[in-house]
Amino acid sequence: MYTPPATPPANPLPPELLRSKPGTVTTAQVMLWLQFSFLICCGAGGGLTALFWSEAVNFSDFEFEEDLSQGFEDLALVVTLVIAATIALVILFGILAVKIGAGRRWAQVTTIVVMLLAFVSGFIGIYTGFEASSQAGAPADGTRLIWTLLSLALPLVTLICLFTGSANQWFRQKGRDPLKGLPPQSPPAGQYRPY
């Protein structure tokens, strides 16, 4: 049976041009949205808990005994700073999640820097959390260790996804921008095989 040769499209895409967003970029977006939602749910409370649990800030530092109103003002300032930092991170993660999907190189670089900082601060958190003065030499709490390692997995997966070849091509071509002027392309038709 004769099958006519497939006619190539009038304006074929260059072979390296991606027609759709790679799965690695989508996975990185999902990881950013997960971190975004965790920050909304637990960011301020977790930040305050970390400050007071690691003894970076102690209630005795606020000098409630000497001047109660000044102690409350200092405590309110710390709480406000933690909440403001959480809101800033939530906004940053939301913007980065949207812009890496759009193929913006600056978003890729910023996400890589933020994820590296999150990874490093997570390891510092493990060290300072388990080496606090009151817990020195004590066995590590398993639940806390598991949650810390899970929170380190999100930035790690995001970093791995953003360093793949397909993700780099997506950012190199600036997402779908090069496809805007081209006519729609259909995938090549498969050969018809009779039963």
Coordinates of N, CA and C in Angstrom, one line a residue:
M1 N 0.8 -1.2 0.0 CA 0.0 0.0 0.0 C 0.9 1.2 0.0
Y2 N 0.5 2.2 -0.8 CA 1.3 3.4 -1.0 C 0.8 4.5 0.1
T3 N 1.8 5.0 0.8 CA 1.4 6.1 1.7 C 2.2 7.3 1.2
P4 N 1.5 8.4 1.0 CA 2.2 9.6 0.5 C 3.1 10.2 1.6
P5 N 4.2 10.8 1.2 CA 5.1 11.3 2.2 C 4.5 12.5 3.0
A6 N 4.8 12.5 4.3 CA 4.2 13.6 5.1 C 4.8 14.9 4.6
T7 N 3.9 15.9 4.5 CA 4.3 17.2 4.1 C 4.8 18.0 5.3
P8 N 6.0 18.5 5.3 CA 6.5 19.3 6.4 C 5.7 20.6 6.6
P9 N 5.6 21.1 7.8 CA 4.9 22.4 8.0 C 5.6 23.5 7.2
A10 N 4.8 24.5 6.9 CA 5.3 25.6 6.1 C 6.5 26.3 6.8
N11 N 6.4 26.6 8.1 CA 7.4 27.2 8.9 C 7.8 26.3 10.0
P12 N 8.7 25.3 9.8 CA 9.0 24.4 10.9 C 9.8 25.0 12.0
L13 N 9.6 24.5 13.2 CA 10.3 25.0 14.3 C 11.7 24.6 14.3
P14 N 12.6 25.4 14.8 CA 14.0 24.9 14.9 C 14.0 23.7 15.9
P15 N 14.9 22.7 15.6 CA 14.8 21.5 16.4 C 15.0 21.7 17.9
E16 N 15.8 22.7 18.3 CA 16.0 22.9 19.7 C 14.9 23.7 20.5
L17 N 14.0 24.2 19.7 CA 13.0 25.1 20.3 C 11.9 24.2 21.0
L18 N 11.6 24.4 22.2 CA 10.7 23.6 23.0 C 9.3 24.2 22.7
R19 N 8.3 23.3 22.4 CA 6.9 23.8 22.2 C 6.1 23.9 23.5
S20 N 6.5 23.2 24.5 CA 5.8 23.2 25.7 C 6.8 23.2 26.9
K21 N 6.3 23.6 28.0 CA 7.1 23.7 29.2 C 7.6 22.3 29.7
P22 N 8.9 22.2 29.9 CA 9.4 20.9 30.4 C 8.8 20.5 31.7
G23 N 8.7 19.2 31.9 CA 8.3 18.7 33.2 C 9.1 19.1 34.4
T24 N 10.4 19.3 34.2 CA 11.3 19.7 35.3 C 10.9 21.1 35.7
V25 N 10.6 22.0 34.8 CA 10.2 23.3 35.2 C 8.8 23.3 35.9
T26 N 7.9 22.4 35.5 CA 6.6 22.3 36.2 C 6.9 21.8 37.6
T27 N 7.8 20.8 37.7 CA 8.1 20.3 39.1 C 8.7 21.3 40.0
A28 N 9.6 22.1 39.4 CA 10.2 23.2 40.2 C 9.1 24.2 40.6
Q29 N 8.1 24.5 39.7 CA 7.0 25.4 40.1 C 6.2 24.8 41.2
V30 N 5.9 23.5 41.1 CA 5.1 22.8 42.2 C 5.9 22.9 43.5
M31 N 7.2 22.7 43.5 CA 8.0 22.8 44.7 C 7.9 24.2 45.3
L32 N 8.0 25.2 44.4 CA 7.9 26.6 44.9 C 6.5 26.9 45.5
W33 N 5.4 26.4 44.8 CA 4.1 26.6 45.4 C 3.9 25.9 46.7
L34 N 4.5 24.7 46.9 CA 4.4 24.0 48.1 C 5.1 24.8 49.2
Q35 N 6.3 25.3 48.9 CA 7.0 26.2 49.9 C 6.2 27.4 50.2
F36 N 5.6 28.0 49.2 CA 4.7 29.1 49.3 C 3.6 28.8 50.3
S37 N 2.9 27.7 50.1 CA 1.8 27.3 51.0 C 2.3 27.0 52.4
F38 N 3.4 26.4 52.6 CA 4.0 26.1 53.9 C 4.3 27.4 54.6
L39 N 4.8 28.3 53.9 CA 5.1 29.6 54.5 C 3.8 30.3 55.0
I40 N 2.8 30.3 54.2 CA 1.5 30.9 54.6 C 1.0 30.2 55.8
C41 N 1.1 28.9 55.9 CA 0.5 28.1 57.0 C 1.4 28.2 58.2
C42 N 2.7 28.1 58.1 CA 3.5 27.9 59.3 C 4.7 28.9 59.4
G43 N 4.8 29.8 58.5 CA 6.0 30.7 58.4 C 6.2 31.5 59.6
A44 N 5.3 32.3 60.0 CA 5.5 33.2 61.2 C 5.6 32.4 62.5
G45 N 4.7 31.5 62.7 CA 4.8 30.7 63.9 C 6.1 29.9 64.0
G46 N 6.5 29.3 62.8 CA 7.7 28.5 62.8 C 8.9 29.4 63.0
G47 N 8.9 30.6 62.4 CA 10.0 31.5 62.6 C 10.2 32.0 64.1
L48 N 9.0 32.3 64.7 CA 9.1 32.7 66.1 C 9.5 31.5 67.0
T49 N 9.0 30.3 66.7 CA 9.4 29.1 67.5 C 10.9 28.9 67.3
A50 N 11.4 29.0 66.1 CA 12.8 28.8 65.9 C 13.7 29.8 66.6
L51 N 13.3 31.1 66.6 CA 14.0 32.1 67.3 C 14.1 31.8 68.8
F52 N 13.0 31.5 69.4 CA 13.0 31.3 70.9 C 13.5 29.9 71.3
W53 N 13.3 28.9 70.4 CA 13.7 27.5 70.8 C 15.3 27.4 70.7
S54 N 15.8 28.0 69.7 CA 17.3 28.0 69.5 C 18.0 28.9 70.4
E55 N 17.3 29.7 71.2 CA 17.8 30.6 72.2 C 18.5 31.8 71.5
A56 N 18.2 32.0 70.2 CA 18.8 33.2 69.6 C 18.1 34.5 70.2
V57 N 16.9 34.3 70.6 CA 16.2 35.4 71.4 C 15.6 34.7 72.6
N58 N 15.8 35.3 73.7 CA 15.2 34.8 75.0 C 14.3 35.8 75.6
F59 N 13.3 35.3 76.3 CA 12.4 36.2 77.0 C 13.0 37.2 78.0
S60 N 14.1 36.7 78.6 CA 14.8 37.6 79.5 C 15.5 38.8 78.8
D61 N 15.7 38.7 77.5 CA 16.2 39.8 76.8 C 15.3 41.0 76.7
F62 N 14.0 40.8 76.9 CA 13.0 41.8 76.8 C 12.9 42.6 78.0
E63 N 13.5 42.2 79.1 CA 13.5 42.9 80.4 C 12.1 43.4 80.8
F64 N 11.2 42.4 80.9 CA 9.9 42.6 81.4 C 9.8 43.1 82.9
E65 N 10.8 42.7 83.6 CA 10.9 43.0 85.1 C 11.1 44.5 85.3
E66 N 11.9 45.1 84.4 CA 12.3 46.5 84.6 C 11.2 47.5 84.1
D67 N 10.8 47.2 82.8 CA 9.8 48.1 82.2 C 8.9 47.2 81.4
L68 N 7.7 47.0 81.9 CA 6.8 46.1 81.2 C 6.4 46.6 79.8
S69 N 6.1 47.8 79.7 CA 5.7 48.4 78.4 C 6.8 48.3 77.4
Q70 N 8.0 48.6 77.8 CA 9.2 48.5 76.9 C 9.4 47.0 76.5
G71 N 9.2 46.1 77.4 CA 9.4 44.7 77.1 C 8.4 44.2 76.0
F72 N 7.1 44.7 76.2 CA 6.1 44.3 75.2 C 6.4 45.0 73.8
E73 N 6.9 46.2 73.8 CA 7.2 46.9 72.6 C 8.4 46.1 71.8
D74 N 9.4 45.7 72.6 CA 10.5 44.9 72.0 C 10.0 43.6 71.4
L75 N 9.1 42.9 72.2 CA 8.5 41.6 71.7 C 7.7 41.9 70.5
A76 N 6.9 42.9 70.5 CA 6.0 43.2 69.3 C 6.9 43.5 68.1
L77 N 8.0 44.2 68.3 CA 8.9 44.5 67.2 C 9.5 43.2 66.6
V78 N 9.9 42.2 67.4 CA 10.4 41.0 67.0 C 9.3 40.2 66.2
V79 N 8.1 40.2 66.8 CA 7.0 39.5 66.1 C 6.7 40.2 64.8
T80 N 6.7 41.5 64.7 CA 6.4 42.2 63.5 C 7.5 41.9 62.4
L81 N 8.7 41.9 62.8 CA 9.8 41.6 61.9 C 9.7 40.2 61.3
V82 N 9.4 39.3 62.1 CA 9.2 37.9 61.6 C 8.0 37.8 60.7
I83 N 6.9 38.4 61.0 CA 5.7 38.4 60.2 C 6.0 39.1 58.8
A84 N 6.7 40.2 58.9 CA 7.1 41.0 57.7 C 8.0 40.1 56.8
A85 N 9.0 39.5 57.4 CA 9.9 38.6 56.6 C 9.1 37.5 56.0
T86 N 8.2 36.9 56.7 CA 7.4 35.8 56.2 C 6.5 36.3 55.0
I87 N 5.9 37.4 55.1 CA 5.1 38.0 54.0 C 6.0 38.3 52.8
A88 N 7.1 38.8 53.0 CA 8.1 39.1 51.9 C 8.5 37.8 51.2
L89 N 8.8 36.7 52.0 CA 9.1 35.5 51.3 C 8.0 34.8 50.6
V90 N 6.8 35.0 51.1 CA 5.6 34.4 50.5 C 5.4 35.1 49.1
I91 N 5.5 36.4 49.1 CA 5.4 37.2 47.9 C 6.5 36.8 46.9
L92 N 7.7 36.7 47.4 CA 8.8 36.3 46.5 C 8.6 34.9 45.9
F93 N 8.2 33.9 46.7 CA 8.0 32.6 46.2 C 6.9 32.5 45.2
G94 N 5.8 33.3 45.4 CA 4.7 33.4 44.4 C 5.2 34.0 43.1
I95 N 5.9 35.0 43.2 CA 6.4 35.7 41.9 C 7.3 34.7 41.2
L96 N 8.3 34.1 41.9 CA 9.2 33.2 41.3 C 8.5 32.0 40.7
A97 N 7.5 31.5 41.3 CA 6.8 30.3 40.8 C 6.1 30.7 39.4
V98 N 5.5 31.8 39.4 CA 4.9 32.3 38.1 C 5.9 32.5 37.0
K99 N 7.0 33.2 37.4 CA 7.9 33.7 36.4 C 8.8 32.6 35.9
I100 N 9.1 31.5 36.7 CA 9.9 30.4 36.1 C 9.0 29.6 35.1
G101 N 7.7 29.6 35.3 CA 6.8 29.0 34.3 C 6.8 29.8 33.0
A102 N 7.0 31.1 33.1 CA 7.0 31.9 31.9 C 8.4 31.9 31.2
G103 N 9.4 31.3 31.9 CA 10.7 31.1 31.2 C 11.6 32.3 31.4
R104 N 11.5 33.0 32.5 CA 12.3 34.2 32.7 C 13.6 33.8 33.4
R105 N 14.8 34.1 32.8 CA 16.1 33.7 33.3 C 16.4 34.3 34.7
W106 N 16.0 35.6 34.9 CA 16.2 36.2 36.2 C 15.5 35.4 37.3
A107 N 14.3 34.8 37.0 CA 13.6 34.1 38.0 C 14.3 32.8 38.3
Q108 N 14.9 32.2 37.3 CA 15.7 30.9 37.5 C 16.9 31.2 38.4
V109 N 17.6 32.3 38.1 CA 18.8 32.6 38.9 C 18.4 33.0 40.3
T110 N 17.4 33.8 40.5 CA 16.9 34.1 41.8 C 16.4 32.9 42.6
T111 N 15.7 32.0 41.9 CA 15.2 30.8 42.6 C 16.4 30.0 43.1
I112 N 17.4 29.8 42.2 CA 18.6 29.0 42.6 C 19.3 29.6 43.8
V113 N 19.4 30.9 43.8 CA 20.1 31.6 45.0 C 19.2 31.4 46.2
V114 N 17.9 31.6 46.1 CA 17.0 31.5 47.3 C 17.0 30.0 47.8
M115 N 17.0 29.1 46.9 CA 17.0 27.7 47.3 C 18.3 27.2 47.9
L116 N 19.4 27.8 47.4 CA 20.7 27.5 48.1 C 20.8 28.1 49.5
L117 N 20.2 29.3 49.6 CA 20.2 29.9 51.0 C 19.3 29.1 51.9
A118 N 18.1 28.6 51.4 CA 17.2 27.8 52.2 C 17.9 26.5 52.6
F119 N 18.6 25.9 51.7 CA 19.3 24.7 52.0 C 20.4 24.9 53.0
V120 N 21.2 25.9 52.9 CA 22.3 26.2 53.8 C 21.7 26.5 55.2
S121 N 20.7 27.4 55.2 CA 20.1 27.7 56.5 C 19.4 26.5 57.2
G122 N 18.9 25.6 56.4 CA 18.3 24.4 56.9 C 19.4 23.5 57.6
F123 N 20.6 23.4 57.0 CA 21.6 22.7 57.7 C 22.1 23.4 58.9
I124 N 22.2 24.7 58.9 CA 22.5 25.5 60.1 C 21.5 25.3 61.2
G125 N 20.2 25.2 60.7 CA 19.1 25.0 61.7 C 19.2 23.6 62.3
I126 N 19.6 22.6 61.5 CA 19.8 21.3 62.1 C 20.9 21.3 63.2
Y127 N 22.0 22.0 62.8 CA 23.2 22.0 63.7 C 22.8 22.8 65.0
T128 N 22.3 24.0 64.9 CA 22.0 24.8 66.0 C 20.8 24.2 66.8
G129 N 19.9 23.6 66.2 CA 18.7 23.1 66.9 C 19.1 21.9 67.7
F130 N 20.0 21.1 67.2 CA 20.4 19.9 68.0 C 21.6 20.1 68.8
E131 N 22.2 21.2 68.7 CA 23.4 21.5 69.6 C 23.1 22.6 70.5
A132 N 21.8 22.9 70.8 CA 21.5 24.0 71.7 C 22.0 23.6 73.1
S133 N 22.3 24.6 73.9 CA 23.0 24.4 75.2 C 22.2 23.4 76.1
S134 N 20.9 23.5 76.1 CA 20.1 22.6 77.0 C 20.0 21.2 76.4
Q135 N 20.3 21.0 75.2 CA 20.2 19.7 74.6 C 21.5 19.1 74.1
A136 N 22.6 19.6 74.5 CA 23.9 19.2 74.1 C 24.1 17.7 74.6
G137 N 24.4 16.8 73.7 CA 24.6 15.4 74.0 C 23.4 14.6 74.0
A138 N 22.2 15.3 73.9 CA 20.9 14.5 74.0 C 20.6 14.0 72.6
P139 N 19.9 12.8 72.6 CA 19.6 12.3 71.3 C 18.6 13.2 70.5
A140 N 18.8 13.2 69.2 CA 17.9 14.1 68.4 C 16.5 13.6 68.4
D141 N 15.6 14.5 68.4 CA 14.2 14.2 68.3 C 13.8 13.8 66.9
G142 N 13.3 12.6 66.7 CA 13.1 12.0 65.4 C 12.1 12.8 64.6
T143 N 11.0 13.2 65.2 CA 10.0 14.0 64.5 C 10.6 15.3 63.9
R144 N 11.3 16.0 64.8 CA 11.9 17.2 64.3 C 12.9 17.0 63.2
L145 N 13.7 15.9 63.3 CA 14.7 15.6 62.3 C 14.0 15.3 61.0
I146 N 12.9 14.5 61.0 CA 12.2 14.1 59.8 C 11.6 15.4 59.1
W147 N 11.0 16.3 59.9 CA 10.4 17.5 59.3 C 11.5 18.4 58.7
T148 N 12.7 18.4 59.4 CA 13.8 19.3 58.9 C 14.3 18.7 57.6
L149 N 14.5 17.4 57.5 CA 14.9 16.8 56.3 C 13.9 16.9 55.2
L150 N 12.6 16.8 55.5 CA 11.6 17.1 54.4 C 11.7 18.5 53.9
S151 N 11.9 19.4 54.9 CA 12.0 20.8 54.4 C 13.2 21.1 53.6
L152 N 14.3 20.3 53.8 CA 15.5 20.4 53.0 C 15.3 19.8 51.6
A153 N 14.3 18.8 51.5 CA 14.1 18.1 50.2 C 13.5 19.0 49.2
L154 N 12.6 19.9 49.6 CA 11.9 20.8 48.7 C 12.9 21.7 47.9
P155 N 13.8 22.4 48.6 CA 14.8 23.2 47.9 C 15.7 22.4 47.0
L156 N 16.1 21.2 47.5 CA 17.0 20.3 46.8 C 16.3 19.9 45.5
V157 N 15.1 19.4 45.5 CA 14.4 19.0 44.3 C 14.2 20.2 43.4
T158 N 13.9 21.4 43.9 CA 13.8 22.6 43.0 C 15.1 22.8 42.3
L159 N 16.2 22.8 43.1 CA 17.5 23.0 42.5 C 17.8 22.0 41.4
I160 N 17.6 20.7 41.7 CA 17.9 19.7 40.7 C 17.1 19.9 39.4
C161 N 15.8 20.3 39.6 CA 14.9 20.5 38.4 C 15.4 21.7 37.6
L162 N 15.9 22.7 38.2 CA 16.3 23.9 37.5 C 17.6 23.8 36.8
F163 N 18.4 22.7 37.1 CA 19.7 22.5 36.5 C 19.7 21.5 35.4
T164 N 18.5 21.0 35.0 CA 18.4 20.1 33.9 C 18.6 20.8 32.5
G165 N 18.9 20.0 31.5 CA 19.1 20.6 30.2 C 17.8 21.2 29.6
S166 N 16.7 20.5 29.8 CA 15.4 21.0 29.3 C 15.0 22.3 29.9
A167 N 15.3 22.4 31.3 CA 14.9 23.6 32.0 C 15.8 24.7 31.5
N168 N 17.1 24.5 31.3 CA 18.0 25.5 30.8 C 17.6 26.0 29.4
Q169 N 17.1 25.0 28.5 CA 16.6 25.4 27.2 C 15.4 26.3 27.3
W170 N 14.5 25.9 28.2 CA 13.3 26.7 28.4 C 13.6 28.2 28.8
F171 N 14.6 28.3 29.7 CA 15.0 29.7 30.1 C 15.8 30.4 29.0
R172 N 16.5 29.6 28.2 CA 17.3 30.2 27.2 C 16.4 30.8 26.1
Q173 N 15.3 30.0 25.8 CA 14.4 30.5 24.7 C 13.3 31.5 25.3
K174 N 13.4 31.8 26.6 CA 12.5 32.7 27.2 C 11.0 32.2 27.2
G175 N 10.9 30.9 27.5 CA 9.6 30.3 27.6 C 8.9 30.2 26.3
R176 N 7.6 30.6 26.2 CA 6.9 30.5 25.0 C 7.0 31.7 24.1
D177 N 7.8 32.7 24.5 CA 7.9 33.9 23.7 C 8.3 33.7 22.2
P178 N 9.2 32.8 21.9 CA 9.5 32.6 20.4 C 8.4 31.9 19.7
L179 N 7.4 31.3 20.3 CA 6.3 30.6 19.6 C 5.2 31.6 19.3
K180 N 5.2 32.8 19.8 CA 4.0 33.7 19.6 C 3.8 34.1 18.2
G181 N 4.9 34.2 17.4 CA 4.7 34.7 16.0 C 4.6 33.5 15.0
L182 N 4.7 32.3 15.5 CA 4.7 31.2 14.6 C 3.3 30.6 14.5
P183 N 2.9 30.0 13.3 CA 1.6 29.4 13.3 C 1.6 28.1 14.2
P184 N 0.4 27.7 14.6 CA 0.3 26.5 15.4 C 0.9 25.3 14.7
Q185 N 1.7 24.5 15.5 CA 2.3 23.3 14.9 C 1.6 22.1 15.5
S186 N 1.3 21.2 14.6 CA 0.7 19.9 15.2 C 1.9 18.9 15.2
P187 N 1.8 18.0 16.2 CA 2.8 17.0 16.2 C 2.8 16.1 15.0
P188 N 3.9 15.6 14.6 CA 4.0 14.8 13.3 C 3.0 13.6 13.5
A189 N 2.3 13.3 12.4 CA 1.3 12.3 12.3 C 2.0 10.9 12.3
G190 N 1.5 10.0 13.0 CA 2.1 8.6 13.0 C 1.7 7.9 11.7
Q191 N 2.4 6.9 11.4 CA 2.1 6.1 10.2 C 0.8 5.3 10.4
Y192 N 0.0 5.3 9.4 CA -1.3 4.5 9.5 C -0.9 3.1 9.2
R193 N -1.4 2.2 10.1 CA -1.1 0.8 10.0 C -2.5 0.1 10.0
P194 N -2.8 -0.6 8.9 CA -4.0 -1.4 8.9 C -3.9 -2.6 9.9
Y195 N -5.0 -3.1 10.3 CA -5.0 -4.2 11.2 C -4.6 -5.4 10.6

